[in-house]
mmCIF file of C-alpha atoms in Angstrom:
data_model
loop_
_atom_site.group_PDB
_atom_site.id
_atom_site.type_symbol
_atom_site.label_atom_id
_atom_site.label_comp_id
_atom_site.label_asym_id
_atom_site.label_seq_id
_atom_site.Cartn_x
_atom_site.Cartn_y
_atom_site.Cartn_z
ATOM 1 C CA UNK Z 115 -7.597 -65.659 19.607
ATOM 2 C CA UNK Z 116 -5.578 -62.628 19.350
ATOM 3 C CA UNK Z 117 -6.986 -59.617 20.639
ATOM 4 C CA UNK Z 118 -8.030 -57.012 18.040
ATOM 5 C CA UNK Z 119 -5.199 -54.224 17.668
ATOM 6 C CA UNK Z 120 -6.346 -50.866 19.176
ATOM 7 C CA UNK Z 121 -6.771 -48.173 16.559
ATOM 8 C CA UNK Z 122 -4.452 -45.208 16.933
ATOM 9 C CA UNK Z 123 -5.501 -42.066 18.238
ATOM 10 C CA UNK Z 124 -6.466 -39.243 15.920
ATOM 11 C CA UNK Z 125 -7.283 -35.753 16.811
ATOM 12 C CA UNK Z 126 -10.014 -35.682 14.387
ATOM 13 C CA UNK Z 127 -11.836 -38.058 16.600
ATOM 14 C CA UNK Z 128 -12.293 -35.724 19.035
ATOM 15 C CA UNK Z 129 -15.988 -35.180 20.180
ATOM 16 C CA UNK Z 130 -17.384 -32.957 22.813
ATOM 17 C CA UNK Z 131 -20.588 -33.228 24.593
ATOM 18 C CA UNK Z 132 -23.848 -33.082 22.722
ATOM 19 C CA UNK Z 133 -26.012 -29.906 22.947
ATOM 20 C CA UNK Z 134 -28.450 -29.490 25.668
ATOM 21 C CA UNK Z 135 -31.198 -30.359 22.885
ATOM 22 C CA UNK Z 136 -29.520 -32.683 20.867
ATOM 23 C CA UNK Z 137 -28.141 -36.290 21.163
ATOM 24 C CA UNK Z 138 -25.529 -36.452 18.412
ATOM 25 C CA UNK Z 139 -21.819 -35.364 19.495
ATOM 26 C CA UNK Z 140 -20.447 -32.212 17.824
ATOM 27 C CA UNK Z 141 -16.941 -32.374 16.247
ATOM 28 C CA UNK Z 142 -14.296 -30.007 16.941
ATOM 29 C CA UNK Z 143 -13.198 -30.030 13.405
ATOM 30 C CA UNK Z 144 -14.157 -27.061 11.122
ATOM 31 C CA UNK Z 145 -14.756 -27.122 7.426
ATOM 32 C CA UNK Z 146 -11.763 -25.705 5.621
ATOM 33 C CA UNK Z 147 -14.158 -24.362 2.793
ATOM 34 C CA UNK Z 148 -11.487 -24.830 -0.005
ATOM 35 C CA UNK Z 149 -13.965 -24.577 -2.824
ATOM 36 C CA UNK Z 150 -15.322 -21.054 -1.310
ATOM 37 C CA UNK Z 151 -15.625 -18.333 -3.666
ATOM 38 C CA UNK Z 152 -13.177 -15.541 -3.626
ATOM 39 C CA UNK Z 153 -14.655 -11.997 -3.145
ATOM 40 C CA UNK Z 154 -14.053 -8.577 -2.105
ATOM 41 C CA UNK Z 155 -16.550 -6.744 0.502
ATOM 42 C CA UNK Z 156 -17.473 -3.325 -1.311
ATOM 43 C CA UNK Z 157 -20.417 -2.418 1.095
ATOM 44 C CA UNK Z 158 -21.541 -2.997 4.717
ATOM 45 C CA UNK Z 159 -25.286 -2.500 5.793
ATOM 46 C CA UNK Z 160 -26.797 -3.460 9.168
ATOM 47 C CA UNK Z 161 -25.079 -7.239 9.252
ATOM 48 C CA UNK Z 162 -24.958 -7.769 5.821
ATOM 49 C CA UNK Z 163 -22.182 -7.614 3.521
ATOM 50 C CA UNK Z 164 -21.971 -6.800 -0.334
ATOM 51 C CA UNK Z 165 -19.436 -8.726 -2.227
ATOM 52 C CA UNK Z 166 -18.083 -8.535 -5.461
ATOM 53 C CA UNK Z 167 -16.924 -12.330 -6.799
ATOM 54 C CA UNK Z 168 -13.293 -12.431 -7.723
ATOM 55 C CA UNK Z 169 -13.281 -8.499 -7.354
ATOM 56 C CA UNK Z 170 -14.855 -8.492 -10.719
ATOM 57 C CA UNK Z 171 -17.130 -5.288 -11.138
ATOM 58 C CA UNK Z 172 -18.764 -6.721 -14.147
ATOM 59 C CA UNK Z 173 -20.199 -9.939 -12.134
ATOM 60 C CA UNK Z 174 -23.453 -9.486 -10.400
ATOM 61 C CA UNK Z 175 -22.883 -8.613 -6.658
ATOM 62 C CA UNK Z 176 -23.459 -11.335 -3.898
ATOM 63 C CA UNK Z 177 -25.114 -10.240 -0.395
ATOM 64 C CA UNK Z 178 -23.696 -12.182 2.345
ATOM 65 C CA UNK Z 179 -23.799 -12.864 5.962
ATOM 66 C CA UNK Z 180 -20.999 -13.581 8.448
ATOM 67 C CA UNK Z 181 -20.769 -17.236 9.095
ATOM 68 C CA UNK Z 182 -21.364 -18.540 12.687
ATOM 69 C CA UNK Z 183 -17.967 -19.697 13.041
ATOM 70 C CA UNK Z 184 -16.203 -16.244 12.305
ATOM 71 C CA UNK Z 185 -17.950 -15.136 15.555
ATOM 72 C CA UNK Z 186 -17.570 -11.219 15.746
ATOM 73 C CA UNK Z 187 -14.713 -11.114 13.283
ATOM 74 C CA UNK Z 188 -14.849 -7.567 11.880
ATOM 75 C CA UNK Z 189 -15.297 -7.266 8.178
ATOM 76 C CA UNK Z 190 -14.984 -4.055 6.260
ATOM 77 C CA UNK Z 191 -15.005 -2.795 2.737
ATOM 78 C CA UNK Z 192 -11.969 -3.790 0.862
ATOM 79 C CA UNK Z 193 -11.817 -7.168 2.795
ATOM 80 C CA UNK Z 194 -10.904 -10.338 0.689
ATOM 81 C CA UNK Z 195 -13.165 -13.211 1.861
ATOM 82 C CA UNK Z 196 -14.114 -16.625 0.878
ATOM 83 C CA UNK Z 197 -18.153 -17.091 0.163
ATOM 84 C CA UNK Z 198 -20.039 -20.490 0.475
ATOM 85 C CA UNK Z 199 -23.584 -21.158 -0.316
ATOM 86 C CA UNK Z 200 -25.602 -19.220 -3.257
ATOM 87 C CA UNK Z 201 -23.307 -16.763 -4.691
ATOM 88 C CA UNK Z 202 -25.554 -16.223 -7.644
ATOM 89 C CA UNK Z 203 -26.354 -12.675 -6.688
ATOM 90 C CA UNK Z 204 -30.108 -13.461 -7.254
ATOM 91 C CA UNK Z 205 -32.687 -11.396 -5.534
ATOM 92 C CA UNK Z 206 -33.530 -12.883 -1.934
ATOM 93 C CA UNK Z 207 -30.368 -15.022 -1.940
ATOM 94 C CA UNK Z 208 -27.852 -14.929 0.769
ATOM 95 C CA UNK Z 209 -24.487 -16.303 0.800
ATOM 96 C CA UNK Z 210 -22.155 -16.901 3.690
ATOM 97 C CA UNK Z 211 -18.659 -15.209 4.395
ATOM 98 C CA UNK Z 212 -16.622 -18.168 5.876
ATOM 99 C CA UNK Z 213 -13.190 -16.839 5.497
ATOM 100 C CA UNK Z 214 -11.541 -13.285 5.906
ATOM 101 C CA UNK Z 215 -7.914 -13.167 4.397
ATOM 102 C CA UNK Z 216 -5.120 -11.425 5.881
ATOM 103 C CA UNK Z 217 -4.868 -7.594 5.163
ATOM 104 C CA UNK Z 218 -2.226 -6.152 3.125
ATOM 105 C CA UNK Z 219 -2.959 -2.705 4.467
ATOM 106 C CA UNK Z 220 -5.375 -1.063 6.939
ATOM 107 C CA UNK Z 221 -6.666 2.419 7.088
ATOM 108 C CA UNK Z 222 -7.680 2.973 10.857
ATOM 109 C CA UNK Z 223 -8.924 5.823 12.833
ATOM 110 C CA UNK Z 224 -10.111 6.532 16.485
ATOM 111 C CA UNK Z 225 -12.669 9.280 17.355
ATOM 112 C CA UNK Z 226 -10.020 11.205 18.945
ATOM 113 C CA UNK Z 227 -6.592 10.836 20.459
ATOM 114 C CA UNK Z 228 -7.687 9.359 23.713
ATOM 115 C CA UNK Z 229 -10.181 6.826 22.455
ATOM 116 C CA UNK Z 230 -8.841 3.239 22.891
ATOM 117 C CA UNK Z 231 -11.290 1.968 20.134
ATOM 118 C CA UNK Z 232 -10.035 1.893 16.734
ATOM 119 C CA UNK Z 233 -12.258 1.798 13.802
ATOM 120 C CA UNK Z 234 -11.139 0.248 10.464
ATOM 121 C CA UNK Z 235 -12.253 2.410 7.644
ATOM 122 C CA UNK Z 236 -10.848 0.433 4.696
ATOM 123 C CA UNK Z 237 -8.843 -2.716 4.094
ATOM 124 C CA UNK Z 238 -6.333 -3.842 1.443
ATOM 125 C CA UNK Z 239 -6.494 -0.168 -0.257
ATOM 126 C CA UNK Z 240 -3.126 0.632 -1.892
ATOM 127 C CA UNK Z 241 -3.513 4.393 -1.918
ATOM 128 C CA UNK Z 242 -5.065 6.816 0.328
ATOM 129 C CA UNK Z 243 -6.411 10.225 -1.525
ATOM 130 C CA UNK Z 244 -6.520 12.709 0.844
ATOM 131 C CA UNK Z 245 -9.132 15.186 -0.502
ATOM 132 C CA UNK Z 246 -8.656 18.963 0.523
ATOM 133 C CA UNK Z 247 -10.260 22.056 -0.812
ATOM 134 C CA UNK Z 248 -8.287 25.126 -1.548
ATOM 135 C CA UNK Z 249 -11.285 27.188 -0.408
ATOM 136 C CA UNK Z 250 -14.629 27.199 0.826
ATOM 137 C CA UNK Z 251 -13.800 25.246 3.205
ATOM 138 C CA UNK Z 252 -10.103 26.972 3.670
ATOM 139 C CA UNK Z 253 -7.449 24.161 3.702
ATOM 140 C CA UNK Z 254 -5.835 22.841 6.919
ATOM 141 C CA UNK Z 255 -2.457 21.178 7.171
ATOM 142 C CA UNK Z 256 -3.351 19.521 10.509
ATOM 143 C CA UNK Z 257 -5.958 17.477 8.944
ATOM 144 C CA UNK Z 258 -3.529 16.512 5.995
ATOM 145 C CA UNK Z 259 -0.931 15.711 8.395
ATOM 146 C CA UNK Z 260 -2.982 13.365 10.367
ATOM 147 C CA UNK Z 261 -4.250 11.305 7.377
ATOM 148 C CA UNK Z 262 -0.555 11.275 6.295
ATOM 149 C CA UNK Z 263 0.270 9.733 9.365
ATOM 150 C CA UNK Z 264 -2.539 7.102 9.197
ATOM 151 C CA UNK Z 265 -1.635 6.148 5.509
ATOM 152 C CA UNK Z 266 1.940 5.815 6.469
ATOM 153 C CA UNK Z 267 1.177 3.618 9.671
ATOM 154 C CA UNK Z 268 -1.419 1.350 7.583
ATOM 155 C CA UNK Z 269 0.684 0.794 4.636
ATOM 156 C CA UNK Z 270 -0.960 2.763 2.274
ATOM 157 C CA UNK Z 271 0.678 5.166 -0.360
ATOM 158 C CA UNK Z 272 -0.594 9.042 0.063
ATOM 159 C CA UNK Z 273 -1.878 11.144 -2.443
ATOM 160 C CA UNK Z 274 -3.062 14.652 -1.882
ATOM 161 C CA UNK Z 275 -5.860 16.024 -4.012
ATOM 162 C CA UNK Z 276 -6.564 19.678 -3.795
ATOM 163 C CA UNK Z 277 -9.788 20.551 -5.360
ATOM 164 C CA UNK Z 278 -11.513 23.921 -6.127
ATOM 165 C CA UNK Z 279 -8.281 25.279 -7.486
ATOM 166 C CA UNK Z 280 -10.324 27.660 -9.740
ATOM 167 C CA UNK Z 281 -11.018 29.485 -6.440
ATOM 168 C CA UNK Z 282 -7.259 29.470 -4.995
ATOM 169 C CA UNK Z 283 -3.691 29.045 -6.025
ATOM 170 C CA UNK Z 284 -2.644 25.660 -5.013
ATOM 171 C CA UNK Z 285 1.296 26.642 -4.913
ATOM 172 C CA UNK Z 286 1.629 27.648 -1.051
ATOM 173 C CA UNK Z 287 -0.436 24.587 0.260
ATOM 174 C CA UNK Z 288 1.199 21.974 -1.652
ATOM 175 C CA UNK Z 289 4.626 23.320 -0.955
ATOM 176 C CA UNK Z 290 4.076 22.114 2.692
ATOM 177 C CA UNK Z 291 4.648 18.635 1.339
ATOM 178 C CA UNK Z 292 6.821 18.886 -1.457
ATOM 179 C CA UNK Z 293 9.733 17.256 0.535
ATOM 180 C CA UNK Z 294 7.702 14.192 1.317
ATOM 181 C CA UNK Z 295 7.870 13.319 -2.301
ATOM 182 C CA UNK Z 296 4.112 11.622 -2.955
ATOM 183 C CA UNK Z 297 1.875 12.676 -5.663
ATOM 184 C CA UNK Z 298 -0.189 15.988 -5.411
ATOM 185 C CA UNK Z 299 -2.948 16.413 -7.751
ATOM 186 C CA UNK Z 300 -4.897 19.369 -8.577
ATOM 187 C CA UNK Z 301 -8.385 19.648 -9.895
ATOM 188 C CA UNK Z 302 -11.089 22.239 -10.560
ATOM 189 C CA UNK Z 303 -14.991 21.973 -10.820
ATOM 190 C CA UNK Z 304 -15.079 22.815 -14.425
ATOM 191 C CA UNK Z 305 -12.517 20.383 -15.765
ATOM 192 C CA UNK Z 306 -12.428 16.444 -15.573
ATOM 193 C CA UNK Z 307 -10.019 15.104 -12.928
ATOM 194 C CA UNK Z 308 -7.984 13.397 -15.658
ATOM 195 C CA UNK Z 309 -4.619 13.377 -13.649
ATOM 196 C CA UNK Z 310 -6.389 11.809 -10.489
ATOM 197 C CA UNK Z 311 -8.038 9.054 -12.759
ATOM 198 C CA UNK Z 312 -4.746 8.065 -13.962
ATOM 199 C CA UNK Z 313 -3.268 7.631 -10.645
ATOM 200 C CA UNK Z 314 -6.087 5.463 -9.523
ATOM 201 C CA UNK Z 315 -5.998 3.282 -12.511
ATOM 202 C CA UNK Z 316 -5.787 -0.518 -11.608
ATOM 203 C CA UNK Z 317 -5.812 0.236 -7.949
ATOM 204 C CA UNK Z 318 -7.929 0.051 -4.959
ATOM 205 C CA UNK Z 319 -8.042 3.441 -3.463
ATOM 206 C CA UNK Z 320 -9.629 5.100 -0.765
ATOM 207 C CA UNK Z 321 -10.703 8.782 -0.446
ATOM 208 C CA UNK Z 322 -10.815 10.584 2.695
ATOM 209 C CA UNK Z 323 -11.668 14.350 3.623
ATOM 210 C CA UNK Z 324 -13.789 16.731 5.425
ATOM 211 C CA UNK Z 325 -17.274 17.374 4.451
ATOM 212 C CA UNK Z 326 -17.695 19.872 1.692
ATOM 213 C CA UNK Z 327 -14.337 19.568 0.034
ATOM 214 C CA UNK Z 328 -15.787 17.963 -3.329
ATOM 215 C CA UNK Z 329 -15.296 14.356 -2.545
ATOM 216 C CA UNK Z 330 -18.520 12.870 -3.639
ATOM 217 C CA UNK Z 331 -18.207 15.430 -6.781
ATOM 218 C CA UNK Z 332 -14.852 13.454 -7.578
ATOM 219 C CA UNK Z 333 -16.655 10.374 -7.288
ATOM 220 C CA UNK Z 334 -19.079 11.497 -9.492
ATOM 221 C CA UNK Z 335 -16.627 12.378 -12.178
ATOM 222 C CA UNK Z 336 -14.471 9.201 -11.707
ATOM 223 C CA UNK Z 337 -17.530 6.674 -11.849
ATOM 224 C CA UNK Z 338 -20.237 8.392 -14.014
ATOM 225 C CA UNK Z 339 -22.780 5.889 -12.706
ATOM 226 C CA UNK Z 340 -21.954 6.344 -9.035
ATOM 227 C CA UNK Z 341 -25.096 8.554 -8.573
ATOM 228 C CA UNK Z 342 -23.446 9.909 -5.236
ATOM 229 C CA UNK Z 343 -25.077 12.866 -3.495
ATOM 230 C CA UNK Z 344 -23.148 15.899 -3.624
ATOM 231 C CA UNK Z 345 -23.671 18.369 -0.211
ATOM 232 C CA UNK Z 346 -23.744 22.070 -0.434
ATOM 233 C CA UNK Z 347 -21.410 23.818 1.765
ATOM 234 C CA UNK Z 348 -23.083 25.430 4.914
ATOM 235 C CA UNK Z 349 -22.893 28.899 5.744
ATOM 236 C CA UNK Z 350 -20.379 28.345 8.449
ATOM 237 C CA UNK Z 351 -17.762 26.635 6.090
ATOM 238 C CA UNK Z 352 -18.551 23.033 7.072
ATOM 239 C CA UNK Z 353 -20.255 20.529 4.796
ATOM 240 C CA UNK Z 354 -23.331 18.403 5.216
ATOM 241 C CA UNK Z 355 -22.447 14.866 5.128
ATOM 242 C CA UNK Z 356 -23.627 13.016 2.081
ATOM 243 C CA UNK Z 357 -21.673 9.868 2.380
ATOM 244 C CA UNK Z 358 -22.808 7.676 5.481
ATOM 245 C CA UNK Z 359 -20.841 4.487 4.799
ATOM 246 C CA UNK Z 360 -17.746 3.463 3.115
ATOM 247 C CA UNK Z 361 -18.706 2.193 -0.191
ATOM 248 C CA UNK Z 362 -16.331 0.681 -2.997
ATOM 249 C CA UNK Z 363 -17.210 1.640 -6.566
ATOM 250 C CA UNK Z 364 -15.887 0.204 -9.827
ATOM 251 C CA UNK Z 365 -13.919 2.717 -12.179
ATOM 252 C CA UNK Z 366 -14.843 2.585 -15.789
ATOM 253 C CA UNK Z 367 -13.794 -0.545 -17.663
ATOM 254 C CA UNK Z 368 -13.370 -2.640 -14.419
ATOM 255 C CA UNK Z 369 -9.856 -0.688 -14.105
ATOM 256 C CA UNK Z 370 -9.837 -0.459 -10.189
ATOM 257 C CA UNK Z 371 -11.944 0.485 -7.590
ATOM 258 C CA UNK Z 372 -12.499 3.981 -5.512
ATOM 259 C CA UNK Z 373 -13.842 3.770 -2.001
ATOM 260 C CA UNK Z 374 -15.853 6.850 -0.815
ATOM 261 C CA UNK Z 375 -15.720 7.218 2.648
ATOM 262 C CA UNK Z 376 -18.005 9.137 4.915
ATOM 263 C CA UNK Z 377 -16.698 12.810 5.567
ATOM 264 C CA UNK Z 378 -14.786 13.222 8.990
ATOM 265 C CA UNK Z 379 -14.676 15.898 11.410
ATOM 266 C CA UNK Z 380 -11.664 14.569 13.019
ATOM 267 C CA UNK Z 381 -9.095 11.705 12.395
ATOM 268 C CA UNK Z 382 -7.782 10.252 15.802
ATOM 269 C CA UNK Z 383 -4.495 8.411 15.782
ATOM 270 C CA UNK Z 384 -4.577 6.983 19.430
ATOM 271 C CA UNK Z 385 -3.261 3.580 17.909
ATOM 272 C CA UNK Z 386 -0.195 4.968 16.154
ATOM 273 C CA UNK Z 387 3.252 5.347 16.997
ATOM 274 C CA UNK Z 388 6.051 7.276 15.682
ATOM 275 C CA UNK Z 389 7.989 4.179 14.717
ATOM 276 C CA UNK Z 390 5.233 2.884 12.641
ATOM 277 C CA UNK Z 391 5.377 6.360 10.629
ATOM 278 C CA UNK Z 392 9.071 6.213 10.262
ATOM 279 C CA UNK Z 393 9.137 2.705 8.958
ATOM 280 C CA UNK Z 394 7.367 3.772 5.830
ATOM 281 C CA UNK Z 395 10.628 5.704 4.787
ATOM 282 C CA UNK Z 396 13.240 3.793 3.424
ATOM 283 C CA UNK Z 397 15.716 6.266 3.941
ATOM 284 C CA UNK Z 398 14.985 6.880 7.573
ATOM 285 C CA UNK Z 399 13.712 3.557 8.884
ATOM 286 C CA UNK Z 400 17.206 1.878 9.648
ATOM 287 C CA UNK Z 401 18.606 4.990 11.290
ATOM 288 C CA UNK Z 402 15.771 5.077 13.938
ATOM 289 C CA UNK Z 403 16.926 1.797 15.387
ATOM 290 C CA UNK Z 404 19.736 3.718 17.129
ATOM 291 C CA UNK Z 405 17.438 6.119 18.756
ATOM 292 C CA UNK Z 406 17.232 5.830 22.549
ATOM 293 C CA UNK Z 407 13.835 4.036 23.674
ATOM 294 C CA UNK Z 408 10.713 6.417 23.488
ATOM 295 C CA UNK Z 409 12.372 8.774 21.169
ATOM 296 C CA UNK Z 410 9.446 10.448 19.451
ATOM 297 C CA UNK Z 411 12.150 11.738 16.449
ATOM 298 C CA UNK Z 412 11.166 15.220 16.846
ATOM 299 C CA UNK Z 413 14.393 16.316 17.598
ATOM 300 C CA UNK Z 414 16.039 18.852 20.126
ATOM 301 C CA UNK Z 415 14.620 19.677 22.837
ATOM 302 C CA UNK Z 416 12.428 17.045 22.898
ATOM 303 C CA UNK Z 417 14.406 14.171 21.433
ATOM 304 C CA UNK Z 418 17.856 15.442 21.777
ATOM 305 C CA UNK Z 419 19.464 12.113 20.766
ATOM 306 C CA UNK Z 420 17.344 11.390 17.751
ATOM 307 C CA UNK Z 421 19.288 9.342 15.229
ATOM 308 C CA UNK Z 422 17.959 11.266 12.416
ATOM 309 C CA UNK Z 423 19.852 14.445 13.178
ATOM 310 C CA UNK Z 424 23.050 12.445 12.717
ATOM 311 C CA UNK Z 425 21.665 11.195 9.336
ATOM 312 C CA UNK Z 426 21.409 14.822 8.258
ATOM 313 C CA UNK Z 427 24.673 15.927 9.752
ATOM 314 C CA UNK Z 428 26.281 13.203 7.593
ATOM 315 C CA UNK Z 429 24.622 14.479 4.362
ATOM 316 C CA UNK Z 430 22.762 11.337 3.990
ATOM 317 C CA UNK Z 431 19.286 13.063 4.570
ATOM 318 C CA UNK Z 432 17.940 16.432 3.326
ATOM 319 C CA UNK Z 433 17.210 18.895 6.314
ATOM 320 C CA UNK Z 434 14.087 20.111 4.539
ATOM 321 C CA UNK Z 435 12.828 16.542 4.145
ATOM 322 C CA UNK Z 436 13.407 15.743 7.947
ATOM 323 C CA UNK Z 437 11.751 19.077 8.833
ATOM 324 C CA UNK Z 438 8.657 18.031 6.501
ATOM 325 C CA UNK Z 439 8.277 14.732 8.350
ATOM 326 C CA UNK Z 440 8.766 16.123 11.647
ATOM 327 C CA UNK Z 441 5.822 18.547 11.237
ATOM 328 C CA UNK Z 442 3.865 15.477 10.378
ATOM 329 C CA UNK Z 443 4.965 13.853 13.441
ATOM 330 C CA UNK Z 444 3.638 16.580 15.617
ATOM 331 C CA UNK Z 445 0.135 15.126 15.082
ATOM 332 C CA UNK Z 446 0.792 12.548 17.223
ATOM 333 C CA UNK Z 447 1.746 14.659 20.210
#
């Protein structure tokens, strides 16, 4: 009698020892969740994630927990995820987040420049709207510069929004950033922010700013149903926190999302390098490949051999544009 032909080895057959409380062997294979419902995370609260199926604001939001197989994978507002289980959004139902897609952009910050732990604020945002008041409280270029660094390093397009223009002239402050050629919009309390709304149309955009600069007021104007609290500015010029966690809110008619983030006192950049910032500028990115190792791109005396100076000397780069960028890079020192 011919012996039976042995079956070929298949990795899918691999088994591990059963658990201490069970007798059935566990498979190393994980389900691929091909039928998972695509969604966007719009809120996070104490181990529960609120998700918009297909990123559609007109559908009922779904509350979900993180699947065990994801371990401690961080999931933040803006993440594109796969949902399994009950995705009806009915009261007392709970789905599972079984997959987190690769992020296109990431807005990160640290508590300060010495903190090694980076915090992901928002994922997949196309724009970072840096909200700064022209008065009450007074504007500070230092904070704007740091936000610009975070935007460039994370792949977001920056937008500077100057609020309370009824109290001060926006010209002198906006002139600091003219050579960087990104949008600057001006708003005032007695007029709707139509120019800003046009820039946000069809995009996922994050708003960041110090407390008291009018960020929540803008959100209330952009999203009439947001019902976001508006904080009063304290007597010492620092606002009270009115937003305690990042939250994505749908723009009217489902034309994009705006993420309201908590007011911040500082914007740490411990995770960012000068090269990551320069990479966002097409007219400079290639040139810095000729810079010496460790170049901070600040020019003499700190970086006497920076290739960007040669770019200016050749007429390929405006001196004022390089000077504006270098002032922003100082935020990394």
